[in-house]
PDB file of C-alpha atoms and ligand atoms in Angstrom:
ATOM      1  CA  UNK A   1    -192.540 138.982 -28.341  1.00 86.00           C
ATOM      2  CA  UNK A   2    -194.439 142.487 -28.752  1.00 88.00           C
ATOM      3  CA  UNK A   3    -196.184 143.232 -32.345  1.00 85.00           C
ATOM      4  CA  UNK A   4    -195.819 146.286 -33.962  1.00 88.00           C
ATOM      5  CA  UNK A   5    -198.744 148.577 -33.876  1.00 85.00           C
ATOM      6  CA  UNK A   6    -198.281 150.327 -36.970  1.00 87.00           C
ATOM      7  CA  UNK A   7    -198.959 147.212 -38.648  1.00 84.00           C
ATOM      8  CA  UNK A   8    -202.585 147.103 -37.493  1.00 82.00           C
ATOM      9  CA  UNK A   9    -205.162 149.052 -39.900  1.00 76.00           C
ATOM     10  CA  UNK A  10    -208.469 147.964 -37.639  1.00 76.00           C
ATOM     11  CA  UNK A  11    -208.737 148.449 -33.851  1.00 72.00           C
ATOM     12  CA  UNK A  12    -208.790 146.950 -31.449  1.00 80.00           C
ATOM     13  CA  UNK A  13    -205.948 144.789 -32.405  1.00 82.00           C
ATOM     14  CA  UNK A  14    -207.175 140.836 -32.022  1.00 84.00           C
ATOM     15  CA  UNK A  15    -210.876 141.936 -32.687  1.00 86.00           C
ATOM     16  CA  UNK A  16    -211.604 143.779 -36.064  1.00 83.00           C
ATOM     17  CA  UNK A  17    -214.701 144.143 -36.865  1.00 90.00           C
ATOM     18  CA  UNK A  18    -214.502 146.694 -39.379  1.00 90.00           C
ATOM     19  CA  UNK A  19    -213.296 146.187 -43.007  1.00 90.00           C
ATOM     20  CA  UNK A  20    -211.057 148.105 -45.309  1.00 89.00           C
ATOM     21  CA  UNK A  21    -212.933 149.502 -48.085  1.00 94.00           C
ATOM     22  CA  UNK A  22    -214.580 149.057 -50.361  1.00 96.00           C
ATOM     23  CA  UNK A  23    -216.600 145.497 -49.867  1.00 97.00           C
ATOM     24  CA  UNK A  24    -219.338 144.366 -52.583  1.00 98.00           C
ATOM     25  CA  UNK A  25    -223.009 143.559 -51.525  1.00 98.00           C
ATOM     26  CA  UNK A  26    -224.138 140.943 -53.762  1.00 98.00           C
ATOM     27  CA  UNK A  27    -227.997 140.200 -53.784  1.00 98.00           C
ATOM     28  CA  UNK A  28    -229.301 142.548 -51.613  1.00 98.00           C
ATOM     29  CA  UNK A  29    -232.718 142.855 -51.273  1.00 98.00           C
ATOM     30  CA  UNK A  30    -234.047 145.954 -49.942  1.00 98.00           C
ATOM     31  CA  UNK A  31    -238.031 147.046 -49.460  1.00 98.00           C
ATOM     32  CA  UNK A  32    -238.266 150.592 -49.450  1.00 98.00           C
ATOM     33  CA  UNK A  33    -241.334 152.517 -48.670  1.00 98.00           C
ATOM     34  CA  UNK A  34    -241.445 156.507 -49.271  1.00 98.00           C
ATOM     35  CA  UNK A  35    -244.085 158.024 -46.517  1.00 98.00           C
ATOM     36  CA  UNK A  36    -245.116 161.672 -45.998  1.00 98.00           C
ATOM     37  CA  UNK A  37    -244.236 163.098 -42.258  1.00 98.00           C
ATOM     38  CA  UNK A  38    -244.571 166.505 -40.346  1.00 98.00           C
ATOM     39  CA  UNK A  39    -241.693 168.526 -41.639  1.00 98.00           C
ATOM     40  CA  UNK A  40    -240.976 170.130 -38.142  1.00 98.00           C
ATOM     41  CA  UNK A  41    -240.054 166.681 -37.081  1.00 98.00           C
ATOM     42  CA  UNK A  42    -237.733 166.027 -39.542  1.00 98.00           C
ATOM     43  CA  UNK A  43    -236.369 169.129 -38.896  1.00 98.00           C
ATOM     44  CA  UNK A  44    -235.615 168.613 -35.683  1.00 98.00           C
ATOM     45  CA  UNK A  45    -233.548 165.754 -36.526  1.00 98.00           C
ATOM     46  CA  UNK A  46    -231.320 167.217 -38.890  1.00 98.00           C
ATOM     47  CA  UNK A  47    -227.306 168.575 -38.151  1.00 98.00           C
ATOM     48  CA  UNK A  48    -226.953 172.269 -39.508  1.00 97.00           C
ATOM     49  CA  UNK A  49    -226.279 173.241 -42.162  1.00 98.00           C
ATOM     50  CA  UNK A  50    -227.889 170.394 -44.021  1.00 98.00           C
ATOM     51  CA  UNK A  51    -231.512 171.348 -45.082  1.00 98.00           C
ATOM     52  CA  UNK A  52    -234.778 169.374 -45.560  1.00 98.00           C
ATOM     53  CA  UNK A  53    -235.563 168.576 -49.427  1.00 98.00           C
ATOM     54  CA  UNK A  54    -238.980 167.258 -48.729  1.00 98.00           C
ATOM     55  CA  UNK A  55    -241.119 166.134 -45.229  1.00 98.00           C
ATOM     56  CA  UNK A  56    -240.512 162.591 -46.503  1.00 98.00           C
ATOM     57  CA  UNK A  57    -239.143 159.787 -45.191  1.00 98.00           C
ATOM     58  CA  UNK A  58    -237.853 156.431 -46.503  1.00 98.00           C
ATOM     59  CA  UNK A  59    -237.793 153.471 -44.732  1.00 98.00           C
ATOM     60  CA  UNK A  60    -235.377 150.901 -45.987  1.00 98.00           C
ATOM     61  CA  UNK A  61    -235.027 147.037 -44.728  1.00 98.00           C
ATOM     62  CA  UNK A  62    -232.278 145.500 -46.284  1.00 98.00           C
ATOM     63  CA  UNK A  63    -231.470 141.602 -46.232  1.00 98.00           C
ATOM     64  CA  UNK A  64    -228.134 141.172 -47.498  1.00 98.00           C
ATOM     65  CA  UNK A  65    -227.688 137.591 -49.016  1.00 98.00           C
ATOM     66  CA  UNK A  66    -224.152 138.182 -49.461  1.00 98.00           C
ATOM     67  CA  UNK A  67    -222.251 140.748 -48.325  1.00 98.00           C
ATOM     68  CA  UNK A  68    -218.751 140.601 -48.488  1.00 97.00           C
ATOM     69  CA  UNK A  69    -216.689 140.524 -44.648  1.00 95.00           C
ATOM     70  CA  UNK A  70    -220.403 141.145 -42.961  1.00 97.00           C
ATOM     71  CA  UNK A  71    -222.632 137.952 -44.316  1.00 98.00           C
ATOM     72  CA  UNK A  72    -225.589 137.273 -44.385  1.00 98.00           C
ATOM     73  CA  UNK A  73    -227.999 139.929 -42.245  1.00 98.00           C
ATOM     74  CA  UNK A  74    -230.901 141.781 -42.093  1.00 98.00           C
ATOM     75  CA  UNK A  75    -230.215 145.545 -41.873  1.00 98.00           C
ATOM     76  CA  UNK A  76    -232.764 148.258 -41.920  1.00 98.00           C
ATOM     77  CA  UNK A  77    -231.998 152.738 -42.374  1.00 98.00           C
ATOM     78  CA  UNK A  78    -234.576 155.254 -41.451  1.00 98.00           C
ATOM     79  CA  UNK A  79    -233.583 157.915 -44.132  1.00 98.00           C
ATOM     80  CA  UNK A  80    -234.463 162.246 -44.345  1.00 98.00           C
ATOM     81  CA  UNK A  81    -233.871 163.685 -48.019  1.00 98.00           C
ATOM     82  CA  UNK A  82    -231.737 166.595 -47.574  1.00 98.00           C
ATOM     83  CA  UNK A  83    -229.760 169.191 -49.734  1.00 98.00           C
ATOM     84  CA  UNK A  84    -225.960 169.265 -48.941  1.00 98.00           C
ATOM     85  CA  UNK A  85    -224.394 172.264 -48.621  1.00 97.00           C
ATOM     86  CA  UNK A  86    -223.359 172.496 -52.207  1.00 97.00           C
ATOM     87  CA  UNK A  87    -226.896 171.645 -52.805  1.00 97.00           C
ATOM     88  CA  UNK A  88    -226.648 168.124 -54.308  1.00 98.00           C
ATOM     89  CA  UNK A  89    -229.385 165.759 -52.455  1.00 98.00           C
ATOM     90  CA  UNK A  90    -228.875 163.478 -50.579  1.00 98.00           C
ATOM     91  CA  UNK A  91    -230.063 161.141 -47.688  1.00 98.00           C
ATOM     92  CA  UNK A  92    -229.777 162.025 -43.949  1.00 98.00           C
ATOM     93  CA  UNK A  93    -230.013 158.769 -41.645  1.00 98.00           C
ATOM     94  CA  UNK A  94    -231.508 159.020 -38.272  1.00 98.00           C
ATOM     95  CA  UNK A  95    -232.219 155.700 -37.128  1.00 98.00           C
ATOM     96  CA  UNK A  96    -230.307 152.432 -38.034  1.00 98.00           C
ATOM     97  CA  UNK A  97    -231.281 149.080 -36.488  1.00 98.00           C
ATOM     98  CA  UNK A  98    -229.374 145.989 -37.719  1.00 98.00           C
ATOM     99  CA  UNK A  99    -228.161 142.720 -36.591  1.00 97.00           C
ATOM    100  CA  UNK A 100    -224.626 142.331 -37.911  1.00 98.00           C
ATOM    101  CA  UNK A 101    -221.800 143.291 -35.000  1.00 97.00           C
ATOM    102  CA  UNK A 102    -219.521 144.239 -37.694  1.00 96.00           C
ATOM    103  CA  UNK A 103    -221.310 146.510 -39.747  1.00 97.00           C
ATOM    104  CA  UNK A 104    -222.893 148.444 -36.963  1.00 98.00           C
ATOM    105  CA  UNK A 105    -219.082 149.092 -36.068  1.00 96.00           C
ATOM    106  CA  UNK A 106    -218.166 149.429 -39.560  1.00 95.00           C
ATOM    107  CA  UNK A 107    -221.271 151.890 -40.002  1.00 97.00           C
ATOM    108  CA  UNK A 108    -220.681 154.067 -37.041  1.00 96.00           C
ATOM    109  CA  UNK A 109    -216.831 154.118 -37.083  1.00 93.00           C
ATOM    110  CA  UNK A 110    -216.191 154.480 -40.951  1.00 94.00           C
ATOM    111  CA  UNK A 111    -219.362 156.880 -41.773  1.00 96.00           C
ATOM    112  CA  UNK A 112    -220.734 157.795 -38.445  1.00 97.00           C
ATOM    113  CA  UNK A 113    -224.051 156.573 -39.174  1.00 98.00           C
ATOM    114  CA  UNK A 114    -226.263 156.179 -35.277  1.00 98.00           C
ATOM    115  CA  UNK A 115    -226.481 151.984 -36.139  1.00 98.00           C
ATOM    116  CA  UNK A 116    -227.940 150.045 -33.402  1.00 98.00           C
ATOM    117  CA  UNK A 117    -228.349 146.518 -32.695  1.00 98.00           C
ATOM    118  CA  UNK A 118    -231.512 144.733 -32.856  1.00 98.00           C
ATOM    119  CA  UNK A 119    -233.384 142.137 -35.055  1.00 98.00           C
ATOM    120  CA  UNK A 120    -234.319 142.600 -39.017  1.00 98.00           C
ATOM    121  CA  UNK A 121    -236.115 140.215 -41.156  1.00 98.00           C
ATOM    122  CA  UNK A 122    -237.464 140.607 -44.670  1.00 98.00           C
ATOM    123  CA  UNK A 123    -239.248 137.658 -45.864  1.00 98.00           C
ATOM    124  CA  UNK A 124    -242.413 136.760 -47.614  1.00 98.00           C
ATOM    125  CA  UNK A 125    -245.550 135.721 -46.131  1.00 98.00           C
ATOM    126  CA  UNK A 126    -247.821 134.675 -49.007  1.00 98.00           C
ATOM    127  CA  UNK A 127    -248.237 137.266 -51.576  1.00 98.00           C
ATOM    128  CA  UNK A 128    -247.059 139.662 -48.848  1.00 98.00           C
ATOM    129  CA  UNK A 129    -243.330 141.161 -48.447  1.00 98.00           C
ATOM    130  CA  UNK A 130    -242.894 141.744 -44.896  1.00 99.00           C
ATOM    131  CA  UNK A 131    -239.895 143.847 -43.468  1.00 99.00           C
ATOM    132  CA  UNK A 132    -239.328 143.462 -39.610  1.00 98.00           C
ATOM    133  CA  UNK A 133    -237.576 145.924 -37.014  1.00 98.00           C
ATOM    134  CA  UNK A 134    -237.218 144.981 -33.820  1.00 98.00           C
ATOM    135  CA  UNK A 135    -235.222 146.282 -30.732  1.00 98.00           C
ATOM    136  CA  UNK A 136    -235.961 145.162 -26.870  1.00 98.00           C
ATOM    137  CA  UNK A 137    -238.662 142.786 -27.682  1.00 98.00           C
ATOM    138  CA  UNK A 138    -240.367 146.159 -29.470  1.00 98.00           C
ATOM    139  CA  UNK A 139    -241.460 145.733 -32.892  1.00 98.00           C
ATOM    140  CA  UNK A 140    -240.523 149.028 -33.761  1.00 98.00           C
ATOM    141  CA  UNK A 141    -241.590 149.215 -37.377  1.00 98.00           C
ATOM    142  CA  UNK A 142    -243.342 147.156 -39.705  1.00 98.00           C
ATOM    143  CA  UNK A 143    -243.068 147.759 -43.908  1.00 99.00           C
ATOM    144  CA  UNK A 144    -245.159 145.395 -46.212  1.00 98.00           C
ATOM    145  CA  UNK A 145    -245.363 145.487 -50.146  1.00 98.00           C
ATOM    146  CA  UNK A 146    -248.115 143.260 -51.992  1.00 98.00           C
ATOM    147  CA  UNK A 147    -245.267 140.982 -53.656  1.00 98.00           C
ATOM    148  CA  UNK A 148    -244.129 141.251 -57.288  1.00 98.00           C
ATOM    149  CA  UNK A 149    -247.256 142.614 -58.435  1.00 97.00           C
ATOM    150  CA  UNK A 150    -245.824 145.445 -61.233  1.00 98.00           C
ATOM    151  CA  UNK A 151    -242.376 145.960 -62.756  1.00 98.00           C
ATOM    152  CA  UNK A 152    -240.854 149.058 -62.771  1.00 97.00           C
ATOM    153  CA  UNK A 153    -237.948 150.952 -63.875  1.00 97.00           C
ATOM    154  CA  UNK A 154    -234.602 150.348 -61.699  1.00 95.00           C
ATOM    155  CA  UNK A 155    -234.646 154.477 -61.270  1.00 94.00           C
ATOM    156  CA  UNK A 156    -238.390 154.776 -60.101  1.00 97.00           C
ATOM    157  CA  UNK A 157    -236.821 155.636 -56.381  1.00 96.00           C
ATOM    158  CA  UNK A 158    -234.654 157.892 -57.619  1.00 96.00           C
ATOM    159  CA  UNK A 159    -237.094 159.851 -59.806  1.00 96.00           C
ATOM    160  CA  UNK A 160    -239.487 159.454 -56.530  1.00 96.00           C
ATOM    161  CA  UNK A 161    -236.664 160.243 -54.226  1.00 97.00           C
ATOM    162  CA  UNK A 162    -233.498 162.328 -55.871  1.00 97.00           C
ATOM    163  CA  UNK A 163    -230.576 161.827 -53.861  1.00 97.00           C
ATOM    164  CA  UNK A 164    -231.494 158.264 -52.551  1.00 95.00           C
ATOM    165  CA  UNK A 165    -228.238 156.252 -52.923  1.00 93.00           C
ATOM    166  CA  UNK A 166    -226.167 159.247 -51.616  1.00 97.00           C
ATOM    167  CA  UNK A 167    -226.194 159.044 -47.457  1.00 98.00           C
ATOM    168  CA  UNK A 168    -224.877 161.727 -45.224  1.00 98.00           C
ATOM    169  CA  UNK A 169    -224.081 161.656 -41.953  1.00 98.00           C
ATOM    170  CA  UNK A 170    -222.567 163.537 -38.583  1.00 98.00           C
ATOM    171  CA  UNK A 171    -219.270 161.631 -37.554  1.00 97.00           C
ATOM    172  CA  UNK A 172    -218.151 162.751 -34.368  1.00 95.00           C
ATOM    173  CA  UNK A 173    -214.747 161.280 -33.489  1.00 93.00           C
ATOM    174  CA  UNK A 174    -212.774 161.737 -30.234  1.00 90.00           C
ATOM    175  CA  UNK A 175    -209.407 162.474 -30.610  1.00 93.00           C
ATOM    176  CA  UNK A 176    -207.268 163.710 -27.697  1.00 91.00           C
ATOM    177  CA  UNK A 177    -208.700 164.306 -23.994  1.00 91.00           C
ATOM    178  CA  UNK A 178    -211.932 166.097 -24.169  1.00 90.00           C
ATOM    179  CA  UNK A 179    -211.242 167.092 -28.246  1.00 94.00           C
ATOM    180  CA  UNK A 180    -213.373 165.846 -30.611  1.00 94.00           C
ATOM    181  CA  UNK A 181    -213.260 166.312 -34.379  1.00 96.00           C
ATOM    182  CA  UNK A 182    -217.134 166.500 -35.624  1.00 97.00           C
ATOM    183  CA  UNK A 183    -217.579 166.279 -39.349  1.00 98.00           C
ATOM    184  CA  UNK A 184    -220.484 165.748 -42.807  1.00 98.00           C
ATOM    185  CA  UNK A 185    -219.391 161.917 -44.272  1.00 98.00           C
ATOM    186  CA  UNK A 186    -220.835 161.309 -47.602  1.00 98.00           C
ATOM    187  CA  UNK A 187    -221.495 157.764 -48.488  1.00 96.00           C
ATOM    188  CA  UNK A 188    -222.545 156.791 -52.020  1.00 96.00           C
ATOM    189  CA  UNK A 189    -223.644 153.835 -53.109  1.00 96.00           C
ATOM    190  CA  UNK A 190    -221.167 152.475 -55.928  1.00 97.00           C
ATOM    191  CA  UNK A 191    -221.033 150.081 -59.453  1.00 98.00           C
ATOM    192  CA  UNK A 192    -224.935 149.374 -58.739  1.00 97.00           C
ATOM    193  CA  UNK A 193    -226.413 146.672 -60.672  1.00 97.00           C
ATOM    194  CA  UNK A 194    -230.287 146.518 -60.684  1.00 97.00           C
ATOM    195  CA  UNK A 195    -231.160 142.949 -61.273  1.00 98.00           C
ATOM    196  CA  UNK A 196    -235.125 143.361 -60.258  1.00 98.00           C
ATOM    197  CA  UNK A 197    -237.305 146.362 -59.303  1.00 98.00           C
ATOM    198  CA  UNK A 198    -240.925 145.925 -58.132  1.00 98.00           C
ATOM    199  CA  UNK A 199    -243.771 148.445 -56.994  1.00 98.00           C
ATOM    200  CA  UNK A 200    -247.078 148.450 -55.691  1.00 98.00           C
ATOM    201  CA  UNK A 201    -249.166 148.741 -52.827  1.00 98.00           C
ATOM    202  CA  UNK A 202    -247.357 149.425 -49.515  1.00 98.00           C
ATOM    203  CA  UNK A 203    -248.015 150.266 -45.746  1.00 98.00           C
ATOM    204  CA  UNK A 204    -245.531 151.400 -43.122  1.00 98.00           C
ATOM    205  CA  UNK A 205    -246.822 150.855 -39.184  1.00 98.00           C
ATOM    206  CA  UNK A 206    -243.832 152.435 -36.205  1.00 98.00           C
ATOM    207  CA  UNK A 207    -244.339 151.877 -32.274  1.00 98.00           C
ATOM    208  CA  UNK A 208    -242.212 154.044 -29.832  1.00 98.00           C
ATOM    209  CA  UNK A 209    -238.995 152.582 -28.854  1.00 98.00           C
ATOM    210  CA  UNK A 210    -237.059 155.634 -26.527  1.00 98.00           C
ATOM    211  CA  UNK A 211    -233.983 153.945 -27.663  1.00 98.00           C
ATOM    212  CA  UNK A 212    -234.751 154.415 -31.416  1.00 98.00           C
ATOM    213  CA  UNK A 213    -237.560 156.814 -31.859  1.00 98.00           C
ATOM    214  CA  UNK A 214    -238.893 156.686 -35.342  1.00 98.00           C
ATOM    215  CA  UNK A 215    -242.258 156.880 -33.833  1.00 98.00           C
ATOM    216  CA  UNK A 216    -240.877 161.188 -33.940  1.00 98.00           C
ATOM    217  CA  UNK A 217    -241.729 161.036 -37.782  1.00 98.00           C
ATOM    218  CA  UNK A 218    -245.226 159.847 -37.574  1.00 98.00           C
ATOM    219  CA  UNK A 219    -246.734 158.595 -41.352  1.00 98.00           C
ATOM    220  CA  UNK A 220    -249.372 160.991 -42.690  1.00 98.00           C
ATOM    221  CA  UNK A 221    -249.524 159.450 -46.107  1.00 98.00           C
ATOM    222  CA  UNK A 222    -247.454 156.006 -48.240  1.00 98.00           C
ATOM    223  CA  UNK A 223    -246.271 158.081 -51.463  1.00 98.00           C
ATOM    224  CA  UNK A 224    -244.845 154.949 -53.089  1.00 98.00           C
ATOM    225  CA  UNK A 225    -242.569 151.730 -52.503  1.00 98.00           C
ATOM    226  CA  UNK A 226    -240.192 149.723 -54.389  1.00 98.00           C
ATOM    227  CA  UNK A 227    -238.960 146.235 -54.184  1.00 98.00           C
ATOM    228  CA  UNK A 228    -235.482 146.009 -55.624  1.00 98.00           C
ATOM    229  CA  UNK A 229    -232.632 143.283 -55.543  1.00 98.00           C
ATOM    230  CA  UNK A 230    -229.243 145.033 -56.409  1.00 98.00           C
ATOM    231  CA  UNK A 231    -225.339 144.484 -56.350  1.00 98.00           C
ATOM    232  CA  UNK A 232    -223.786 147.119 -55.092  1.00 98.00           C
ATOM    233  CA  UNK A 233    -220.627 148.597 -53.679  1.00 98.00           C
ATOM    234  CA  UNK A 234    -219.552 150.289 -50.427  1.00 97.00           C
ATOM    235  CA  UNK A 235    -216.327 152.701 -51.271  1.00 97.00           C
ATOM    236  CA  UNK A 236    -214.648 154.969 -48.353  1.00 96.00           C
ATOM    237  CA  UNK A 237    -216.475 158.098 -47.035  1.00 96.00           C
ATOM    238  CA  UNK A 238    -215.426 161.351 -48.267  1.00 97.00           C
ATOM    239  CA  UNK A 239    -215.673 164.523 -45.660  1.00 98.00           C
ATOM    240  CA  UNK A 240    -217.533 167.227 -47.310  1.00 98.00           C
ATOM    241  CA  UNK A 241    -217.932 169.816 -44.324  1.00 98.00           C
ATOM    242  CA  UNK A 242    -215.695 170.060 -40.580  1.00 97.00           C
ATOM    243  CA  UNK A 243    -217.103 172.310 -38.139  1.00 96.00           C
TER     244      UNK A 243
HETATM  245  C1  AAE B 301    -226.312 149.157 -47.243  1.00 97.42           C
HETATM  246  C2  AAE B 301    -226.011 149.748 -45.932  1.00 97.42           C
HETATM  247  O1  AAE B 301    -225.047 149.364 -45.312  1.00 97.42           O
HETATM  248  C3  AAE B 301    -226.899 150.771 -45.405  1.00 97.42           C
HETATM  249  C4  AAE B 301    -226.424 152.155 -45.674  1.00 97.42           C
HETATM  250  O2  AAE B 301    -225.217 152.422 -45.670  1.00 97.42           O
HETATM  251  O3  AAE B 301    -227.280 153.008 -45.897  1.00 97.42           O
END
C-alpha cells in the first residue's frame, strides 16, 4: 500500500528532522560576548544589499536545557549587526556550529542560516563561565565570563547591540533543474522571557578552522558580555527581499 505524499509536511518522508513552527526554548542559557573587528572583514561577509551597522561582532553559545522537538544541546551563532533594507537592525549570521542533527536541518532549511555540525559546551569551571566550539578536533573559539559577578538589566544587549534578537539570513533554495530561488529570511526571536541577566568581565580567543572561518573577524577589543537565561520562541521566517 503506497502513502499519499501530500500528506507529508517534512521531507524526507520516514526521517523529519525539521519541525513545524513555532517550538518554545525553555531555559536557554546563552553567553554572549560583543568584540570589536576590522570592518572590511565583516564586510566581506555580508549578502548585498544588507549593510554593516557597526565592525562588531557577537559571539553567542547557547545551551538549550529544553528545547522543544530539538532537546537538550549546545548551539553556538557567530553574529554581524546589519541594517535591513528598510533600515531596521538586525543580525547577520556567518558561522553556526552546533550539535543537534535536527536543528542544523531545521536552521538551514527553514531560515537558511550556514549551521554546521560540531561540538558546543557551556558550563562552569569555578567562578568561570566557559563556552566551547569545536569542529574537527579544532577548538575553534573559546568565550569565558567571570560568573554571576553583576546584575544587569534584561535589555543591556540590546541597548549594547540594537537589533540583536532579529537574525537575517541568505536562503538559497533549489527548485527545478539548475533554478534556484535565493532570498533575505528574517528570524525574530518571539514571547521572550528574561529570567536572569549577568555582566562582567569577558574574553573571546578563535583558531582557524577552513571549514568555519571565524578566525576572518579577528578581535581587536571585548566591548561587553552578558550572561542571560531566557524562554523564548522560534515563529516561521518571513521573506523580506527576493533577488
Ligand atoms: C536559538 C537559535 O536557534 C539560534 C538562532 O536562531 O540564532
Amino acid at each position: 500500500m503506497t502513502f499519499d505524499p501530500r500528506t507529508i509536511s517534512g521531507t524526507p518522508y520516514g526521517a523529519p528532522l525539521v519541525p513545524p513552527l513555532p517550538i518554545r526554548l525553555r531555559r536557554t542559557e546563552i553567553l554572549t560576548v560583543v568584540y570589536e573587528t576590522d570592518a572590511a572583514a565583516a564586510d566581506a561577509l555580508l549578502p548585498q544589499p544588507l549593510e554593516l551597522a557597526a565592525p562588531l561582532v557577537l559571539v553567542n553559545v547557547y545551551w538549550m536545557h529544553d528545547a522543544e522537538f530539538f532537546g537538550v544541546y549546545g548551539e553556538s551563532a557567530v553574529q554581524l549587526p546589519v541594517r535591513l533594507p528598510d533600515g531596521a537592525p538586525a543580525m547577520y549570521s556567518p558561522f553556526l556550529v552546533l550539535d543537534s542533527d535536527a536543528a542544523v536541518a531545521a536552521g538551514r532549511e527553514l531560515y537558511g542560516q550556514p549551521k554546521k555540525a560540531g561540538r558546543v559546551t557551556l558550563r562552569p569551571d569555578g567562578d568561570l563561565l566557559v563556552g566551547r566550539v569545536e569542529r574537527n578536533g579544532i577548538d575553534l573559539l573559546t568565550a569565558t565570563i567571570c560568573w554571576k559577578q553583576q546584575a544587569c538589566a534584561p535589555d543591556l544587549l540590546e541597548a549594547l547591540v540594537p537589533g540583536s534578537g532579529t537574525n537575517v539570513n541568505l536562503r538559497v533554495l533549489p527548485l527545478d533543474g539548475a533554478d534556484v530561488r535565493r532570498e533575505l529570511v528574517v528570524r525574530d526571536f518571539e514571547d521572550v522571557i528574561v529570567h536572569e541577566c549577568w555582566t562582567g568581565p569577558a574574553t573571546v580567543e578563535l583558531r582557524p578552522n577552513a571549514q568555519v572561518p571565524i578566525h576572518q573577524l579577528p578581535v581587536r577589543t571585548v566591548r561587553g558580555a552578558t550572561h542571560r537565561l531566557i524562554d523564548l520562541t522560534l515563529p516561521p521566517g518571513r521573506v523580506i527581499h527576493r533577488y
